[in-house]
């Protein structure tokens, strides 16, 4: 199996910063894209940012210029630096990875349990 463990969430005032981390472990042959999604109460899960193994990034419009996604391929870890946080960024943030467990496997989507980010006004 592939496990994803997030860390770094918490409570911060508007305008503050947080850095989320997500480490993938277990039986891993290869990881393609990794990313962050979020879900606020009563809303659908939405994409925040993704990054390919080659470093190509994609961001949700509302976080462009404030959030930065990065990854360490050697550590199978993805990060999300969040600056200028707003109350509307409050949500449960999930890590996602498209991974193969063996060379005979196919890429499958794996999810972490989520880490809460709360931004107070």
Short mmCIF file of N, CA and C in Angstrom, two decimals:
data_model
loop_
_atom_site.label_atom_id
_atom_site.label_comp_id
_atom_site.label_asym_id
_atom_site.label_seq_id
_atom_site.Cartn_x
_atom_site.Cartn_y
_atom_site.Cartn_z
N UNK A 1 0.82 -1.19 0.00
CA UNK A 1 0.00 0.00 0.00
C UNK A 1 0.87 1.25 0.00
N UNK A 2 0.24 2.37 -0.30
CA UNK A 2 0.92 3.66 -0.27
C UNK A 2 0.22 4.51 0.78
N UNK A 3 0.99 5.04 1.70
CA UNK A 3 0.43 5.90 2.74
C UNK A 3 0.91 7.33 2.54
N UNK A 4 0.00 8.25 2.75
CA UNK A 4 0.33 9.68 2.69
C UNK A 4 0.01 10.29 4.04
N UNK A 5 0.97 10.96 4.62
CA UNK A 5 0.79 11.57 5.93
C UNK A 5 1.07 13.07 5.83
N UNK A 6 0.02 13.86 6.12
CA UNK A 6 0.16 15.31 6.08
C UNK A 6 0.52 15.86 7.45
N UNK A 7 1.15 17.02 7.45
CA UNK A 7 1.45 17.72 8.69
C UNK A 7 1.56 19.20 8.39
N UNK A 8 1.50 20.02 9.44
CA UNK A 8 1.73 21.45 9.28
C UNK A 8 0.50 22.32 9.37
N UNK A 9 -0.68 21.72 9.49
CA UNK A 9 -1.88 22.53 9.61
C UNK A 9 -1.94 23.21 10.97
N UNK A 10 -2.94 24.08 11.12
CA UNK A 10 -3.09 24.76 12.39
C UNK A 10 -3.97 25.98 12.28
N UNK A 11 -3.94 26.78 13.33
CA UNK A 11 -4.72 28.01 13.41
C UNK A 11 -3.79 29.20 13.21
N UNK A 12 -4.18 30.11 12.32
CA UNK A 12 -3.35 31.27 12.03
C UNK A 12 -4.26 32.45 11.77
N UNK A 13 -3.75 33.64 12.05
CA UNK A 13 -4.52 34.84 11.77
C UNK A 13 -4.43 35.20 10.30
N UNK A 14 -5.42 35.92 9.84
CA UNK A 14 -5.41 36.38 8.44
C UNK A 14 -4.13 37.16 8.17
N UNK A 15 -3.55 36.87 7.00
CA UNK A 15 -2.28 37.48 6.63
C UNK A 15 -1.07 36.66 7.01
N UNK A 16 -1.29 35.64 7.80
CA UNK A 16 -0.20 34.79 8.25
C UNK A 16 0.17 33.72 7.25
N UNK A 17 1.09 32.85 7.67
CA UNK A 17 1.61 31.80 6.79
C UNK A 17 1.62 30.46 7.48
N UNK A 18 1.51 29.42 6.68
CA UNK A 18 1.66 28.03 7.14
C UNK A 18 2.36 27.26 6.04
N UNK A 19 3.05 26.20 6.43
CA UNK A 19 3.68 25.31 5.46
C UNK A 19 3.20 23.90 5.73
N UNK A 20 2.55 23.31 4.75
CA UNK A 20 2.09 21.93 4.85
C UNK A 20 3.11 21.00 4.21
N UNK A 21 3.21 19.81 4.80
CA UNK A 21 4.08 18.77 4.25
C UNK A 21 3.28 17.49 4.10
N UNK A 22 3.66 16.70 3.13
CA UNK A 22 3.02 15.40 2.94
C UNK A 22 4.07 14.41 2.47
N UNK A 23 4.28 13.37 3.26
CA UNK A 23 5.26 12.35 2.93
C UNK A 23 4.57 11.06 2.51
N UNK A 24 4.98 10.53 1.38
CA UNK A 24 4.47 9.26 0.89
C UNK A 24 5.42 8.15 1.30
N UNK A 25 4.85 7.04 1.77
CA UNK A 25 5.67 5.90 2.19
C UNK A 25 4.96 4.60 1.83
N UNK A 26 5.68 3.50 2.03
CA UNK A 26 5.13 2.19 1.72
C UNK A 26 5.74 1.62 0.47
N UNK A 27 4.97 0.78 -0.21
CA UNK A 27 5.45 0.15 -1.43
C UNK A 27 5.28 1.11 -2.59
N UNK A 28 6.38 1.79 -2.98
CA UNK A 28 6.31 2.80 -4.03
C UNK A 28 7.36 2.51 -5.09
N UNK A 29 6.91 2.35 -6.33
CA UNK A 29 7.84 2.20 -7.44
C UNK A 29 8.07 3.55 -8.13
N UNK A 30 6.99 4.31 -8.29
CA UNK A 30 7.10 5.60 -8.96
C UNK A 30 5.93 6.49 -8.56
N UNK A 31 6.19 7.78 -8.46
CA UNK A 31 5.13 8.76 -8.22
C UNK A 31 5.13 9.76 -9.36
N UNK A 32 3.98 10.00 -9.93
CA UNK A 32 3.86 10.99 -10.99
C UNK A 32 3.47 12.32 -10.36
N UNK A 33 2.26 12.76 -10.53
CA UNK A 33 1.84 14.04 -9.97
C UNK A 33 1.53 13.90 -8.48
N UNK A 34 1.79 14.97 -7.76
CA UNK A 34 1.38 15.09 -6.36
C UNK A 34 0.64 16.42 -6.24
N UNK A 35 -0.23 16.50 -5.25
CA UNK A 35 -0.98 17.74 -5.15
C UNK A 35 -1.68 17.93 -3.83
N UNK A 36 -2.30 19.08 -3.72
CA UNK A 36 -3.08 19.44 -2.53
C UNK A 36 -4.49 19.82 -2.96
N UNK A 37 -5.45 19.32 -2.21
CA UNK A 37 -6.85 19.65 -2.39
C UNK A 37 -7.37 20.13 -1.04
N UNK A 38 -8.52 20.79 -1.06
CA UNK A 38 -9.11 21.23 0.20
C UNK A 38 -10.63 21.11 0.14
N UNK A 39 -11.19 20.96 1.33
CA UNK A 39 -12.65 20.87 1.43
C UNK A 39 -13.10 21.64 2.65
N UNK A 40 -13.91 22.65 2.40
CA UNK A 40 -14.50 23.44 3.48
C UNK A 40 -15.85 22.83 3.84
N UNK A 41 -16.34 23.06 5.05
CA UNK A 41 -17.64 22.52 5.45
C UNK A 41 -18.75 22.92 4.49
N UNK A 42 -19.50 21.92 4.05
CA UNK A 42 -20.62 22.18 3.15
C UNK A 42 -20.25 22.42 1.71
N UNK A 43 -18.97 22.27 1.39
CA UNK A 43 -18.52 22.49 0.02
C UNK A 43 -17.83 21.24 -0.52
N UNK A 44 -17.72 21.20 -1.85
CA UNK A 44 -17.04 20.08 -2.49
C UNK A 44 -15.52 20.24 -2.37
N UNK A 45 -14.84 19.12 -2.44
CA UNK A 45 -13.38 19.15 -2.45
C UNK A 45 -12.91 19.85 -3.72
N UNK A 46 -11.92 20.72 -3.60
CA UNK A 46 -11.43 21.46 -4.75
C UNK A 46 -9.91 21.39 -4.83
N UNK A 47 -9.42 21.48 -6.05
CA UNK A 47 -7.99 21.48 -6.29
C UNK A 47 -7.37 22.78 -5.76
N UNK A 48 -6.23 22.66 -5.11
CA UNK A 48 -5.46 23.82 -4.68
C UNK A 48 -4.23 23.99 -5.59
N UNK A 49 -3.44 22.94 -5.69
CA UNK A 49 -2.23 23.01 -6.51
C UNK A 49 -1.73 21.60 -6.79
N UNK A 50 -1.10 21.43 -7.95
CA UNK A 50 -0.47 20.16 -8.29
C UNK A 50 0.93 20.41 -8.83
N UNK A 51 1.74 19.36 -8.77
CA UNK A 51 3.10 19.44 -9.30
C UNK A 51 3.47 18.07 -9.87
N UNK A 52 4.03 18.08 -11.07
CA UNK A 52 4.45 16.82 -11.69
C UNK A 52 5.83 16.42 -11.17
N UNK A 53 6.25 15.23 -11.52
CA UNK A 53 7.58 14.77 -11.11
C UNK A 53 8.67 15.64 -11.73
N UNK A 54 8.35 16.28 -12.85
CA UNK A 54 9.32 17.16 -13.50
C UNK A 54 9.28 18.59 -13.00
N UNK A 55 8.35 18.89 -12.08
CA UNK A 55 8.30 20.21 -11.48
C UNK A 55 7.29 21.17 -12.08
N UNK A 56 6.48 20.70 -13.02
CA UNK A 56 5.47 21.57 -13.60
C UNK A 56 4.36 21.76 -12.60
N UNK A 57 3.94 23.01 -12.38
CA UNK A 57 2.94 23.32 -11.36
C UNK A 57 1.65 23.85 -11.97
N UNK A 58 0.59 23.70 -11.19
CA UNK A 58 -0.72 24.21 -11.57
C UNK A 58 -1.41 24.67 -10.29
N UNK A 59 -2.06 25.84 -10.34
CA UNK A 59 -2.69 26.41 -9.16
C UNK A 59 -4.14 26.80 -9.43
N UNK A 60 -4.96 26.66 -8.39
CA UNK A 60 -6.30 27.21 -8.41
C UNK A 60 -6.17 28.73 -8.44
N UNK A 61 -7.04 29.38 -9.18
CA UNK A 61 -6.90 30.83 -9.39
C UNK A 61 -6.84 31.61 -8.08
N UNK A 62 -7.63 31.23 -7.10
CA UNK A 62 -7.72 32.04 -5.89
C UNK A 62 -6.47 31.97 -5.01
N UNK A 63 -5.56 31.02 -5.30
CA UNK A 63 -4.35 30.92 -4.49
C UNK A 63 -3.10 31.34 -5.24
N UNK A 64 -3.24 31.64 -6.52
CA UNK A 64 -2.07 32.06 -7.30
C UNK A 64 -1.43 33.30 -6.70
N UNK A 65 -0.12 33.27 -6.60
CA UNK A 65 0.61 34.39 -6.03
C UNK A 65 0.72 34.35 -4.52
N UNK A 66 -0.06 33.48 -3.87
CA UNK A 66 -0.01 33.36 -2.40
C UNK A 66 0.53 32.01 -1.96
N UNK A 67 0.21 30.96 -2.70
CA UNK A 67 0.63 29.60 -2.34
C UNK A 67 1.71 29.12 -3.31
N UNK A 68 2.63 28.32 -2.81
CA UNK A 68 3.67 27.72 -3.64
C UNK A 68 3.79 26.25 -3.33
N UNK A 69 3.66 25.43 -4.36
CA UNK A 69 3.83 23.99 -4.19
C UNK A 69 5.22 23.59 -4.63
N UNK A 70 5.81 22.65 -3.91
CA UNK A 70 7.13 22.15 -4.27
C UNK A 70 7.21 20.68 -3.83
N UNK A 71 8.24 19.98 -4.28
CA UNK A 71 8.37 18.59 -3.89
C UNK A 71 9.83 18.19 -3.86
N UNK A 72 10.09 17.17 -3.06
CA UNK A 72 11.40 16.55 -2.98
C UNK A 72 11.23 15.12 -3.44
N UNK A 73 11.61 14.84 -4.67
CA UNK A 73 11.39 13.50 -5.24
C UNK A 73 12.16 12.42 -4.48
N UNK A 74 13.32 12.76 -3.97
CA UNK A 74 14.13 11.77 -3.25
C UNK A 74 13.45 11.34 -1.95
N UNK A 75 12.65 12.24 -1.38
CA UNK A 75 11.95 11.95 -0.13
C UNK A 75 10.48 11.64 -0.34
N UNK A 76 10.02 11.62 -1.58
CA UNK A 76 8.60 11.39 -1.89
C UNK A 76 7.71 12.32 -1.06
N UNK A 77 8.11 13.56 -1.00
CA UNK A 77 7.42 14.54 -0.16
C UNK A 77 7.02 15.76 -0.99
N UNK A 78 5.82 16.25 -0.71
CA UNK A 78 5.32 17.45 -1.36
C UNK A 78 5.01 18.48 -0.28
N UNK A 79 5.22 19.75 -0.61
CA UNK A 79 5.02 20.84 0.33
C UNK A 79 4.06 21.86 -0.25
N UNK A 80 3.42 22.59 0.64
CA UNK A 80 2.59 23.71 0.22
C UNK A 80 2.87 24.88 1.15
N UNK A 81 3.55 25.88 0.63
CA UNK A 81 3.80 27.10 1.38
C UNK A 81 2.64 28.04 1.14
N UNK A 82 1.96 28.42 2.22
CA UNK A 82 0.78 29.26 2.11
C UNK A 82 1.06 30.59 2.80
N UNK A 83 1.04 31.66 2.02
CA UNK A 83 1.26 33.00 2.55
C UNK A 83 0.01 33.85 2.37
N UNK A 84 -0.04 34.96 3.07
CA UNK A 84 -1.18 35.89 2.96
C UNK A 84 -2.51 35.14 3.09
N UNK A 85 -2.59 34.31 4.10
CA UNK A 85 -3.79 33.48 4.27
C UNK A 85 -5.02 34.33 4.56
N UNK A 86 -6.14 33.85 4.05
CA UNK A 86 -7.43 34.52 4.21
C UNK A 86 -8.40 33.59 4.92
N UNK A 87 -9.42 34.13 5.58
CA UNK A 87 -10.41 33.26 6.23
C UNK A 87 -11.04 32.26 5.27
N UNK A 88 -11.20 32.63 4.01
CA UNK A 88 -11.79 31.71 3.04
C UNK A 88 -10.86 30.56 2.66
N UNK A 89 -9.63 30.58 3.13
CA UNK A 89 -8.72 29.44 2.92
C UNK A 89 -8.94 28.36 3.98
N UNK A 90 -9.79 28.63 4.95
CA UNK A 90 -10.08 27.65 6.00
C UNK A 90 -10.71 26.40 5.40
N UNK A 91 -10.10 25.27 5.67
CA UNK A 91 -10.57 24.00 5.10
C UNK A 91 -9.72 22.86 5.64
N UNK A 92 -10.17 21.66 5.33
CA UNK A 92 -9.35 20.46 5.56
C UNK A 92 -8.55 20.24 4.28
N UNK A 93 -7.24 20.22 4.41
CA UNK A 93 -6.35 20.11 3.25
C UNK A 93 -5.88 18.66 3.10
N UNK A 94 -6.08 18.12 1.91
CA UNK A 94 -5.71 16.73 1.62
C UNK A 94 -4.54 16.68 0.65
N UNK A 95 -3.66 15.74 0.90
CA UNK A 95 -2.57 15.45 -0.01
C UNK A 95 -2.99 14.33 -0.97
N UNK A 96 -2.53 14.43 -2.20
CA UNK A 96 -2.86 13.42 -3.21
C UNK A 96 -1.59 13.05 -3.96
N UNK A 97 -1.48 11.77 -4.33
CA UNK A 97 -0.35 11.34 -5.15
C UNK A 97 -0.81 10.27 -6.13
N UNK A 98 -0.34 10.37 -7.35
CA UNK A 98 -0.57 9.34 -8.36
C UNK A 98 0.67 8.44 -8.35
N UNK A 99 0.50 7.22 -7.86
CA UNK A 99 1.66 6.37 -7.61
C UNK A 99 1.47 4.97 -8.17
N UNK A 100 2.62 4.36 -8.50
CA UNK A 100 2.68 2.95 -8.89
C UNK A 100 3.39 2.21 -7.77
N UNK A 101 2.84 1.05 -7.38
CA UNK A 101 3.46 0.29 -6.31
C UNK A 101 4.57 -0.61 -6.82
N UNK A 102 4.43 -1.13 -8.05
CA UNK A 102 5.45 -1.97 -8.67
C UNK A 102 5.53 -1.60 -10.14
N UNK A 103 6.53 -2.14 -10.83
CA UNK A 103 6.68 -1.82 -12.25
C UNK A 103 5.55 -2.42 -13.09
N UNK A 104 4.79 -3.34 -12.50
CA UNK A 104 3.70 -3.98 -13.23
C UNK A 104 2.35 -3.34 -12.87
N UNK A 105 2.39 -2.37 -12.02
CA UNK A 105 1.18 -1.70 -11.55
C UNK A 105 0.80 -0.61 -12.53
N UNK A 106 -0.31 0.02 -12.28
CA UNK A 106 -0.71 1.24 -13.00
C UNK A 106 -0.75 2.37 -12.00
N UNK A 107 -0.75 3.60 -12.49
CA UNK A 107 -0.84 4.73 -11.58
C UNK A 107 -2.23 4.77 -10.96
N UNK A 108 -2.26 4.92 -9.64
CA UNK A 108 -3.51 5.03 -8.90
C UNK A 108 -3.44 6.26 -8.01
N UNK A 109 -4.60 6.80 -7.70
CA UNK A 109 -4.65 7.98 -6.83
C UNK A 109 -4.73 7.56 -5.37
N UNK A 110 -3.84 8.14 -4.56
CA UNK A 110 -3.84 7.89 -3.13
C UNK A 110 -4.07 9.20 -2.41
N UNK A 111 -4.70 9.10 -1.23
CA UNK A 111 -5.06 10.29 -0.47
C UNK A 111 -4.58 10.18 0.98
N UNK A 112 -4.24 11.32 1.54
CA UNK A 112 -3.95 11.38 2.96
C UNK A 112 -5.23 11.60 3.74
N UNK A 113 -5.10 11.66 5.06
CA UNK A 113 -6.25 11.81 5.93
C UNK A 113 -6.69 13.26 6.08
N UNK A 114 -5.82 14.17 5.71
CA UNK A 114 -6.17 15.59 5.79
C UNK A 114 -5.57 16.27 6.99
N UNK A 115 -5.30 17.56 6.84
CA UNK A 115 -4.82 18.38 7.95
C UNK A 115 -5.61 19.68 7.94
N UNK A 116 -6.07 20.08 9.10
CA UNK A 116 -6.97 21.24 9.20
C UNK A 116 -6.18 22.54 9.18
N UNK A 117 -6.66 23.46 8.35
CA UNK A 117 -6.13 24.82 8.32
C UNK A 117 -7.27 25.77 8.65
N UNK A 118 -7.09 26.55 9.69
CA UNK A 118 -8.10 27.51 10.11
C UNK A 118 -7.48 28.90 10.15
N UNK A 119 -8.11 29.83 9.41
CA UNK A 119 -7.61 31.19 9.35
C UNK A 119 -8.64 32.11 10.00
N UNK A 120 -8.23 32.77 11.05
CA UNK A 120 -9.15 33.67 11.76
C UNK A 120 -9.03 35.09 11.22
N UNK A 121 -10.14 35.79 11.26
CA UNK A 121 -10.15 37.17 10.74
C UNK A 121 -9.78 38.18 11.82
#
